[in-house]
Amino acid sequence: MDNQVKMRAQNVDFFYGKTQALKNVSLDIYANKVTAMIGPSGCGKSTFIRLFNRMNELVPHTALRGKIFLDDLEINGPLVDAVDIRRRVGMVFQKPNPFPKSIFDNISYGLKVNGIKDKAFIEQKVEESLKKAAIWGEVKDRLGDSALKLSGGQQQRLCIARCLAVETEVILFDEPCASLDPISTTKIEELILELKKDYSIIIVTHNMQQAARVSDYTGFFLLGEMVEFGKTQDIFTKPQDPKTEAYITGRFG
Amino acid sequence: MERHFDQELSDLKKQLLKMGTMVETSIFESVEALKELNVERAIKVISDDKAIDDLENQIDECCLDLLALQQPMAVDLRFITMSMNIATDLERIADLSVDIAQRVMDLVGKPLLKPLIDIPKLANIAKQMSKDALDAFVNKDAELAGSVILRDTEADKLRNLVQKELIEDYMLKDTSTVTRAVPLLLIARHLERICDHATNIAEDIIYFVKADVVKHHPERLEGNN
């Protein structure tokens, strides 16, 4: 079966002021697959994934050339609402960022913002999202507690649940385990593998083993360019480009 | 950038080369023992095998440590998995030399059935294939490795020739030759198996150097038309 393209970047250039951070990057993100972006710090991989839900336009003096599609929709098109894109393309950051509210309110917030008032529906959605994010068992008896009381790993799963509640389609993970211990990291990785059944996932990670473990496809970025893109098992066993090989074997220097 | 890991990989390579040299000696000595029907030389091949076995264990352990501790990727990963395979094949080659030495001991004290012509030829092919496989490893030479693989058919043909001759010209005609013919038949078989293991090594080297899988895919080999 051919992979279905969920998102597509087409000849993307991106500038911070006069500095070009991305150079002519084209890439397909497949539905129900995990795509990992790897590369040294400053290579443009985070900038790149932030384009998929228009997060970069919140940064002043930036400019984008090229097109990004979500299904057939060009997400930067004139009539497209950025908030709607960010609902459909959720994001989980390096540092968990729960709202300073209760666990329940963290999840229900997005629904209420979207105009949903049906209490029973909201409760059901909260439970469903927390279950999908594999944290329900740990929080079900204290949904009224502040989310800030949770551990880092739990907060990160709560943030994932928050994306799921608003019926997101794509989840962007930007170094989701960078501040987590190995056990929490394993839980997040397992969760990513579980979530790809229903969502399309893009993950930026510095942890090469993590990219190898969780992703189906991997793109290697260097100095704003995508050097190589391919199936993860090929990238990690027989990369085609010597620059990819140097990076993943740690010979860079 | 030189990594600490590079030193460990280089040590692994040295161990494999040491094992390769020991195995080459083992093949050479077993063939010489056959030519001379020399018991002492045959016994030495058998007793020297223990050191090769020990080295195989050391190499395996070293590879497992590197896999577990360094989580190697790409060319490093291919090098380590190839090393494990090569160590296995080298150890098998050494075992086959021991088998040859044991057959030599069966033959000692009995007149040779016939002058040895094709078996030394086969022995030369086996020695050269093993040597070239190791040279290809040292020099990361996929082309030489490819030539090793292509020579395997020659070894198979020669083994068949020896087998046919021993069976049809001797064993079927005169059953009293069987005790002297069977060891020679087995030796031809052992030598041909050495060539098979040298072929395996060569296939691993091509995977290591070019990331191409030619094992069970001879059509992928350049020059094999």
Tab-separated table of C-alpha atoms in Angstrom, chain B residues 12 16 19-20 23 52 55-64 67 76-94 133-134 137 194 196-208 212-216:
chain	number	residue	atom	x	y	z
B	12	LEU	CA	38.561	-5.359	17.074
B	16	LEU	CA	40.138	-10.365	13.561
B	19	MET	CA	42.489	-14.755	13.924
B	20	GLY	CA	42.680	-14.597	10.123
B	23	VAL	CA	43.353	-19.627	10.308
B	52	ILE	CA	41.391	-20.004	17.460
B	55	LEU	CA	39.865	-15.905	19.991
B	56	GLU	CA	36.425	-16.345	18.440
B	57	ASN	CA	34.878	-16.062	21.902
B	58	GLN	CA	36.903	-12.956	22.651
B	59	ILE	CA	35.835	-11.321	19.401
B	60	ASP	CA	32.178	-12.153	20.012
B	61	GLU	CA	32.363	-10.679	23.482
B	62	CYS	CA	34.069	-7.573	22.184
B	63	CYS	CA	31.379	-7.116	19.510
B	64	LEU	CA	28.545	-7.565	22.013
B	67	LEU	CA	26.865	-3.061	20.471
B	76	ASP	CA	30.131	1.214	12.518
B	77	LEU	CA	27.121	-1.053	12.955
B	78	ARG	CA	27.898	-2.840	9.714
B	79	PHE	CA	31.528	-3.276	10.753
B	80	ILE	CA	30.622	-4.880	14.070
B	81	THR	CA	27.959	-7.223	12.720
B	82	MET	CA	30.312	-8.168	9.896
B	83	SER	CA	33.074	-8.872	12.406
B	84	MET	CA	30.842	-11.281	14.304
B	85	ASN	CA	30.000	-13.097	11.083
B	86	ILE	CA	33.603	-13.202	9.928
B	87	ALA	CA	34.767	-14.599	13.267
B	88	THR	CA	32.181	-17.382	12.941
B	89	ASP	CA	33.290	-18.215	9.393
B	90	LEU	CA	36.975	-18.145	10.326
B	91	GLU	CA	36.351	-20.499	13.201
B	92	ARG	CA	34.496	-22.874	10.880
B	93	ILE	CA	37.385	-22.758	8.413
B	94	ALA	CA	39.763	-23.682	11.231
B	133	ALA	CA	38.921	-12.484	1.582
B	134	LEU	CA	41.141	-11.319	4.436
B	137	PHE	CA	38.808	-7.002	4.643
B	194	ILE	CA	36.436	-23.722	3.249
B	196	ASP	CA	32.104	-21.554	0.952
B	197	HIS	CA	33.127	-19.861	4.202
B	198	ALA	CA	35.600	-17.627	2.370
B	199	THR	CA	32.679	-16.699	0.115
B	200	ASN	CA	30.560	-15.807	3.160
B	201	ILE	CA	33.335	-13.584	4.442
B	202	ALA	CA	33.603	-11.873	1.064
B	203	GLU	CA	29.825	-11.275	1.018
B	204	ASP	CA	30.023	-9.677	4.457
B	205	ILE	CA	32.846	-7.433	3.317
B	206	ILE	CA	30.778	-6.179	0.397
B	207	TYR	CA	27.921	-5.402	2.781
B	208	PHE	CA	30.297	-3.572	5.077
B	212	ASP	CA	24.864	-3.975	-0.738
B	213	VAL	CA	23.470	-7.384	0.144
B	214	VAL	CA	24.932	-9.884	-2.340
B	215	LYS	CA	24.404	-12.905	-0.102
B	216	HIS	CA	21.989	-15.228	-1.926
